[in-house]
Amino acid sequence: MMLPTHVLAGMLLAAPLVRAAPELAPVGFAAGFLGGLLPDLDMYTGHRRTLHYPVYYSVLAMPAALAALLSPSAVTVGVAFLLLGAALHSVADMYGGGLELRPWEGNSDRAVYDHHRERWIPPRRGVRYDGAVEDLALSVGLSVPLLVLVDPPLRAVVIGTLAIAVVYTALRRRLAEIAAAVIPLLPSAFDPYLPERYR
Ligand SMILES: [Zn+2]
């Protein structure tokens, strides 16, 4: 799934706060957004491995969620939704496409790395690839309730994220072709810095 879908899903995790603890809801939405973003900061260094922890984020999220329930504060709620967002992202990547330059071809057996079992989890392709039309449908579906639930500063974040999702979906295949055309022209000194899927 593309990054906009992950950050919107992370935000929506905090929806129950609107009723349960409205004063903490903005913190929860922001933390869920950042949690959904965090794993993909490894985009250019060991993607879906360095910062993707489908097992460990989930395990850590449980005591963090319990702490937020027992002693709700900006800190406990922030930490809990950061971990929940990162856990959901890492697990959700299993249901997308594999790690390859053109994931719609379906040649990769690597979706996300499981550090616990020390092996790659194969892609299940519920969403065929990041930026597929069903991925955009997910982003739209997640943003509808968010637009009702969040207040103005965060509402602009949701709308901006959705705009990025639309542009990315429209350009997704062309971006891969541009990368395929440009990479062979780069001097070999760049090799160590290129993601494995680009070689
Ligand atoms: Zn990811």
PDB file of C-alpha atoms and ligand atoms in Angstrom:
ATOM      1  CA  MET A   1       0.000   0.000   0.000  1.00  0.00           C
ATOM      2  CA  MET A   2       1.105   3.537  -0.670  1.00  0.00           C
ATOM      3  CA  LEU A   3       2.158   5.877   2.106  1.00  0.00           C
ATOM      4  CA  PRO A   4      -1.056   8.000   2.018  1.00  0.00           C
ATOM      5  CA  THR A   5      -3.153   4.876   2.695  1.00  0.00           C
ATOM      6  CA  HIS A   6      -0.891   3.951   5.627  1.00  0.00           C
ATOM      7  CA  VAL A   7      -1.001   7.385   7.275  1.00  0.00           C
ATOM      8  CA  LEU A   8      -4.784   7.707   6.845  1.00  0.00           C
ATOM      9  CA  ALA A   9      -5.272   4.220   8.348  1.00  0.00           C
ATOM     10  CA  GLY A  10      -3.002   5.192  11.266  1.00  0.00           C
ATOM     11  CA  MET A  11      -5.054   8.333  11.885  1.00  0.00           C
ATOM     12  CA  LEU A  12      -8.358   6.472  11.789  1.00  0.00           C
ATOM     13  CA  LEU A  13      -7.160   4.161  14.586  1.00  0.00           C
ATOM     14  CA  ALA A  14      -7.609   7.140  16.926  1.00  0.00           C
ATOM     15  CA  ALA A  15     -11.313   7.581  16.013  1.00  0.00           C
ATOM     16  CA  PRO A  16     -12.610   6.130  19.337  1.00  0.00           C
ATOM     17  CA  LEU A  17     -10.894   8.998  21.177  1.00  0.00           C
ATOM     18  CA  VAL A  18     -13.395  11.470  19.743  1.00  0.00           C
ATOM     19  CA  ARG A  19     -15.952  10.016  22.156  1.00  0.00           C
ATOM     20  CA  ALA A  20     -13.755   8.508  24.862  1.00  0.00           C
ATOM     21  CA  ALA A  21     -11.362  11.417  25.452  1.00  0.00           C
ATOM     22  CA  PRO A  22     -12.064  14.265  23.018  1.00  0.00           C
ATOM     23  CA  GLU A  23      -9.331  16.491  24.474  1.00  0.00           C
ATOM     24  CA  LEU A  24      -6.742  13.834  23.512  1.00  0.00           C
ATOM     25  CA  ALA A  25      -8.175  13.075  20.055  1.00  0.00           C
ATOM     26  CA  PRO A  26      -5.916  15.536  18.144  1.00  0.00           C
ATOM     27  CA  VAL A  27      -2.827  13.977  19.796  1.00  0.00           C
ATOM     28  CA  GLY A  28      -4.095  10.507  18.865  1.00  0.00           C
ATOM     29  CA  PHE A  29      -4.778  11.460  15.232  1.00  0.00           C
ATOM     30  CA  ALA A  30      -1.357  13.105  14.866  1.00  0.00           C
ATOM     31  CA  ALA A  31       0.434  10.154  16.508  1.00  0.00           C
ATOM     32  CA  GLY A  32      -1.466   7.670  14.322  1.00  0.00           C
ATOM     33  CA  PHE A  33      -0.424   9.640  11.247  1.00  0.00           C
ATOM     34  CA  LEU A  34       3.250   9.602  12.332  1.00  0.00           C
ATOM     35  CA  GLY A  35       3.057   5.903  13.217  1.00  0.00           C
ATOM     36  CA  GLY A  36       1.684   5.158   9.750  1.00  0.00           C
ATOM     37  CA  LEU A  37       4.562   7.175   8.280  1.00  0.00           C
ATOM     38  CA  LEU A  38       7.436   5.843  10.409  1.00  0.00           C
ATOM     39  CA  PRO A  39       8.102   2.415   8.786  1.00  0.00           C
ATOM     40  CA  ASP A  40       8.478   3.874   5.299  1.00  0.00           C
ATOM     41  CA  LEU A  41      11.345   6.131   6.396  1.00  0.00           C
ATOM     42  CA  ASP A  42      13.414   3.079   5.387  1.00  0.00           C
ATOM     43  CA  MET A  43      12.370   3.619   1.737  1.00  0.00           C
ATOM     44  CA  TYR A  44      15.992   4.011   0.601  1.00  0.00           C
ATOM     45  CA  THR A  45      17.776   1.817   3.081  1.00  0.00           C
ATOM     46  CA  GLY A  46      16.616  -1.758   3.497  1.00  0.00           C
ATOM     47  CA  HIS A  47      13.019  -1.002   2.532  1.00  0.00           C
ATOM     48  CA  ARG A  48      10.350  -2.975   4.397  1.00  0.00           C
ATOM     49  CA  ARG A  49      13.015  -4.377   6.680  1.00  0.00           C
ATOM     50  CA  THR A  50      14.980  -1.683   8.531  1.00  0.00           C
ATOM     51  CA  LEU A  51      11.943   0.041  10.103  1.00  0.00           C
ATOM     52  CA  HIS A  52       9.173  -2.483   9.421  1.00  0.00           C
ATOM     53  CA  TYR A  53       8.436  -4.729  12.422  1.00  0.00           C
ATOM     54  CA  PRO A  54       5.124  -6.552  11.926  1.00  0.00           C
ATOM     55  CA  VAL A  55       5.631  -8.567  15.129  1.00  0.00           C
ATOM     56  CA  TYR A  56       7.548  -6.275  17.478  1.00  0.00           C
ATOM     57  CA  TYR A  57       5.519  -3.066  16.949  1.00  0.00           C
ATOM     58  CA  SER A  58       2.379  -5.101  17.615  1.00  0.00           C
ATOM     59  CA  VAL A  59       3.837  -6.622  20.798  1.00  0.00           C
ATOM     60  CA  LEU A  60       4.994  -3.194  22.069  1.00  0.00           C
ATOM     61  CA  ALA A  61       1.665  -1.583  21.188  1.00  0.00           C
ATOM     62  CA  MET A  62      -0.213  -3.775  23.676  1.00  0.00           C
ATOM     63  CA  PRO A  63       1.345  -2.478  26.939  1.00  0.00           C
ATOM     64  CA  ALA A  64       1.405   1.036  25.437  1.00  0.00           C
ATOM     65  CA  ALA A  65      -2.347   0.861  24.722  1.00  0.00           C
ATOM     66  CA  LEU A  66      -2.959  -0.481  28.225  1.00  0.00           C
ATOM     67  CA  ALA A  67      -0.950   2.391  29.747  1.00  0.00           C
ATOM     68  CA  ALA A  68      -2.983   4.892  27.687  1.00  0.00           C
ATOM     69  CA  LEU A  69      -6.217   3.309  28.916  1.00  0.00           C
ATOM     70  CA  LEU A  70      -5.194   3.272  32.569  1.00  0.00           C
ATOM     71  CA  SER A  71      -3.515   6.655  32.643  1.00  0.00           C
ATOM     72  CA  PRO A  72      -4.608   8.737  29.652  1.00  0.00           C
ATOM     73  CA  SER A  73      -2.328  11.675  28.895  1.00  0.00           C
ATOM     74  CA  ALA A  74      -0.836  13.260  25.803  1.00  0.00           C
ATOM     75  CA  VAL A  75       2.329  11.180  26.299  1.00  0.00           C
ATOM     76  CA  THR A  76       0.720   7.757  26.857  1.00  0.00           C
ATOM     77  CA  VAL A  77      -1.854   8.305  24.092  1.00  0.00           C
ATOM     78  CA  GLY A  78       0.828   9.621  21.727  1.00  0.00           C
ATOM     79  CA  VAL A  79       3.143   6.643  22.290  1.00  0.00           C
ATOM     80  CA  ALA A  80       0.280   4.126  22.013  1.00  0.00           C
ATOM     81  CA  PHE A  81      -1.032   5.456  18.690  1.00  0.00           C
ATOM     82  CA  LEU A  82       2.461   5.882  17.274  1.00  0.00           C
ATOM     83  CA  LEU A  83       3.107   2.169  17.899  1.00  0.00           C
ATOM     84  CA  LEU A  84      -0.379   1.102  16.772  1.00  0.00           C
ATOM     85  CA  GLY A  85       0.014   3.055  13.523  1.00  0.00           C
ATOM     86  CA  ALA A  86       3.457   1.543  12.864  1.00  0.00           C
ATOM     87  CA  ALA A  87       2.171  -1.968  13.695  1.00  0.00           C
ATOM     88  CA  LEU A  88      -0.819  -1.632  11.373  1.00  0.00           C
ATOM     89  CA  HIS A  89       1.433  -0.348   8.574  1.00  0.00           C
ATOM     90  CA  SER A  90       3.925  -3.212   8.948  1.00  0.00           C
ATOM     91  CA  VAL A  91       1.204  -5.870   9.038  1.00  0.00           C
ATOM     92  CA  ALA A  92      -0.761  -4.254   6.178  1.00  0.00           C
ATOM     93  CA  ASP A  93       2.293  -4.407   3.900  1.00  0.00           C
ATOM     94  CA  MET A  94       1.843  -8.222   3.863  1.00  0.00           C
ATOM     95  CA  TYR A  95      -1.422  -7.708   1.982  1.00  0.00           C
ATOM     96  CA  GLY A  96       0.109  -5.541  -0.744  1.00  0.00           C
ATOM     97  CA  GLY A  97       2.500  -6.275  -3.598  1.00  0.00           C
ATOM     98  CA  GLY A  98       6.138  -7.430  -3.477  1.00  0.00           C
ATOM     99  CA  LEU A  99       9.389  -5.486  -3.480  1.00  0.00           C
ATOM    100  CA  GLU A 100      10.256  -4.909  -7.112  1.00  0.00           C
ATOM    101  CA  LEU A 101      10.505  -2.015  -9.530  1.00  0.00           C
ATOM    102  CA  ARG A 102       7.220  -2.995 -11.243  1.00  0.00           C
ATOM    103  CA  PRO A 103       5.224  -4.728  -8.497  1.00  0.00           C
ATOM    104  CA  TRP A 104       2.202  -5.235 -10.814  1.00  0.00           C
ATOM    105  CA  GLU A 105       4.249  -7.944 -12.571  1.00  0.00           C
ATOM    106  CA  GLY A 106       4.073 -10.049  -9.417  1.00  0.00           C
ATOM    107  CA  ASN A 107       7.626 -11.494  -9.561  1.00  0.00           C
ATOM    108  CA  SER A 108       8.743 -10.782  -5.996  1.00  0.00           C
ATOM    109  CA  ASP A 109       8.192 -13.114  -3.045  1.00  0.00           C
ATOM    110  CA  ARG A 110       9.131 -10.393  -0.535  1.00  0.00           C
ATOM    111  CA  ALA A 111       6.428  -8.196   1.013  1.00  0.00           C
ATOM    112  CA  VAL A 112       7.763  -7.318   4.465  1.00  0.00           C
ATOM    113  CA  TYR A 113      10.507  -8.726   6.699  1.00  0.00           C
ATOM    114  CA  ASP A 114       9.593 -10.617   9.855  1.00  0.00           C
ATOM    115  CA  HIS A 115      12.491  -9.995  12.247  1.00  0.00           C
ATOM    116  CA  HIS A 116      11.015 -12.418  14.756  1.00  0.00           C
ATOM    117  CA  ARG A 117      11.130 -15.437  12.439  1.00  0.00           C
ATOM    118  CA  GLU A 118      14.059 -14.010  10.423  1.00  0.00           C
ATOM    119  CA  ARG A 119      12.422 -14.401   7.052  1.00  0.00           C
ATOM    120  CA  TRP A 120      10.529 -12.440   4.413  1.00  0.00           C
ATOM    121  CA  ILE A 121       6.740 -12.658   4.435  1.00  0.00           C
ATOM    122  CA  PRO A 122       5.449 -13.210   0.877  1.00  0.00           C
ATOM    123  CA  PRO A 123       3.010 -10.680  -0.626  1.00  0.00           C
ATOM    124  CA  ARG A 124      -0.680 -11.633  -0.516  1.00  0.00           C
ATOM    125  CA  ARG A 125      -1.641  -8.942  -3.050  1.00  0.00           C
ATOM    126  CA  GLY A 126      -5.067  -8.050  -1.646  1.00  0.00           C
ATOM    127  CA  VAL A 127      -3.978  -4.667  -2.975  1.00  0.00           C
ATOM    128  CA  ARG A 128      -1.985  -5.636  -6.081  1.00  0.00           C
ATOM    129  CA  TYR A 129       0.637  -2.885  -5.671  1.00  0.00           C
ATOM    130  CA  ASP A 130       1.121   0.525  -4.059  1.00  0.00           C
ATOM    131  CA  GLY A 131      -0.709   3.101  -6.143  1.00  0.00           C
ATOM    132  CA  ALA A 132      -3.148   0.574  -7.666  1.00  0.00           C
ATOM    133  CA  VAL A 133      -6.722   1.747  -8.137  1.00  0.00           C
ATOM    134  CA  GLU A 134      -7.905  -0.353  -5.170  1.00  0.00           C
ATOM    135  CA  ASP A 135      -5.212   1.333  -3.057  1.00  0.00           C
ATOM    136  CA  LEU A 136      -6.675   4.733  -3.995  1.00  0.00           C
ATOM    137  CA  ALA A 137     -10.151   3.419  -3.150  1.00  0.00           C
ATOM    138  CA  LEU A 138      -8.816   2.502   0.304  1.00  0.00           C
ATOM    139  CA  SER A 139      -7.361   5.990   0.797  1.00  0.00           C
ATOM    140  CA  VAL A 140     -10.666   7.590  -0.211  1.00  0.00           C
ATOM    141  CA  GLY A 141     -12.637   5.229   2.043  1.00  0.00           C
ATOM    142  CA  LEU A 142     -10.404   5.988   5.037  1.00  0.00           C
ATOM    143  CA  SER A 143     -10.528   9.750   4.537  1.00  0.00           C
ATOM    144  CA  VAL A 144     -14.339  10.016   4.476  1.00  0.00           C
ATOM    145  CA  PRO A 145     -14.818   9.247   8.202  1.00  0.00           C
ATOM    146  CA  LEU A 146     -11.660  11.220   9.030  1.00  0.00           C
ATOM    147  CA  LEU A 147     -13.034  14.346   7.368  1.00  0.00           C
ATOM    148  CA  VAL A 148     -16.071  14.089   9.647  1.00  0.00           C
ATOM    149  CA  LEU A 149     -14.051  13.371  12.790  1.00  0.00           C
ATOM    150  CA  VAL A 150     -11.077  15.743  12.667  1.00  0.00           C
ATOM    151  CA  ASP A 151     -10.984  19.500  13.158  1.00  0.00           C
ATOM    152  CA  PRO A 152      -9.499  22.102  10.804  1.00  0.00           C
ATOM    153  CA  PRO A 153      -5.716  21.878  11.156  1.00  0.00           C
ATOM    154  CA  LEU A 154      -5.843  18.099  10.759  1.00  0.00           C
ATOM    155  CA  ARG A 155      -8.552  18.286   8.118  1.00  0.00           C
ATOM    156  CA  ALA A 156      -6.073  20.037   5.812  1.00  0.00           C
ATOM    157  CA  VAL A 157      -3.625  17.173   6.457  1.00  0.00           C
ATOM    158  CA  VAL A 158      -6.246  14.626   5.378  1.00  0.00           C
ATOM    159  CA  ILE A 159      -7.123  16.576   2.231  1.00  0.00           C
ATOM    160  CA  GLY A 160      -3.444  17.084   1.337  1.00  0.00           C
ATOM    161  CA  THR A 161      -2.729  13.378   1.886  1.00  0.00           C
ATOM    162  CA  LEU A 162      -5.644  12.436  -0.339  1.00  0.00           C
ATOM    163  CA  ALA A 163      -4.386  14.786  -3.064  1.00  0.00           C
ATOM    164  CA  ILE A 164      -0.963  13.089  -2.934  1.00  0.00           C
ATOM    165  CA  ALA A 165      -2.701   9.681  -3.200  1.00  0.00           C
ATOM    166  CA  VAL A 166      -4.537  10.761  -6.362  1.00  0.00           C
ATOM    167  CA  VAL A 167      -1.390  12.131  -8.032  1.00  0.00           C
ATOM    168  CA  TYR A 168       0.710   9.100  -7.025  1.00  0.00           C
ATOM    169  CA  THR A 169      -1.908   6.663  -8.358  1.00  0.00           C
ATOM    170  CA  ALA A 170      -2.097   8.567 -11.656  1.00  0.00           C
ATOM    171  CA  LEU A 171       1.705   8.568 -12.090  1.00  0.00           C
ATOM    172  CA  ARG A 172       2.630   5.244 -10.443  1.00  0.00           C
ATOM    173  CA  ARG A 173       3.499   3.252 -13.561  1.00  0.00           C
ATOM    174  CA  ARG A 174       5.180   6.170 -15.284  1.00  0.00           C
ATOM    175  CA  LEU A 175       7.393   6.725 -12.215  1.00  0.00           C
ATOM    176  CA  ALA A 176       8.683   3.153 -12.523  1.00  0.00           C
ATOM    177  CA  GLU A 177       9.471   3.687 -16.209  1.00  0.00           C
ATOM    178  CA  ILE A 178      11.303   6.929 -15.428  1.00  0.00           C
ATOM    179  CA  ALA A 179      13.346   5.149 -12.738  1.00  0.00           C
ATOM    180  CA  ALA A 180      14.110   2.281 -15.140  1.00  0.00           C
ATOM    181  CA  ALA A 181      15.305   4.767 -17.778  1.00  0.00           C
ATOM    182  CA  VAL A 182      17.406   6.965 -15.493  1.00  0.00           C
ATOM    183  CA  ILE A 183      19.139   4.351 -13.310  1.00  0.00           C
ATOM    184  CA  PRO A 184      21.308   2.761 -16.061  1.00  0.00           C
ATOM    185  CA  LEU A 185      22.629   6.256 -16.865  1.00  0.00           C
ATOM    186  CA  LEU A 186      23.902   6.868 -13.332  1.00  0.00           C
ATOM    187  CA  PRO A 187      27.649   6.444 -12.682  1.00  0.00           C
ATOM    188  CA  SER A 188      28.473   3.196 -10.874  1.00  0.00           C
ATOM    189  CA  ALA A 189      29.500   5.242  -7.820  1.00  0.00           C
ATOM    190  CA  PHE A 190      25.757   5.535  -7.069  1.00  0.00           C
ATOM    191  CA  ASP A 191      25.270   1.757  -6.938  1.00  0.00           C
ATOM    192  CA  PRO A 192      25.663   1.324  -3.183  1.00  0.00           C
ATOM    193  CA  TYR A 193      22.967   3.972  -2.601  1.00  0.00           C
ATOM    194  CA  LEU A 194      20.330   2.499  -4.904  1.00  0.00           C
ATOM    195  CA  PRO A 195      17.577   0.378  -3.376  1.00  0.00           C
ATOM    196  CA  GLU A 196      18.026  -3.295  -4.256  1.00  0.00           C
ATOM    197  CA  ARG A 197      14.759  -3.357  -6.215  1.00  0.00           C
ATOM    198  CA  TYR A 198      16.179  -0.772  -8.648  1.00  0.00           C
ATOM    199  CA  ARG A 199      19.177  -2.871  -9.693  1.00  0.00           C
TER     200      ARG A 199
HETATM  201 ZN    ZN B   1       5.732   0.024   4.252  1.00  0.00          ZN
END
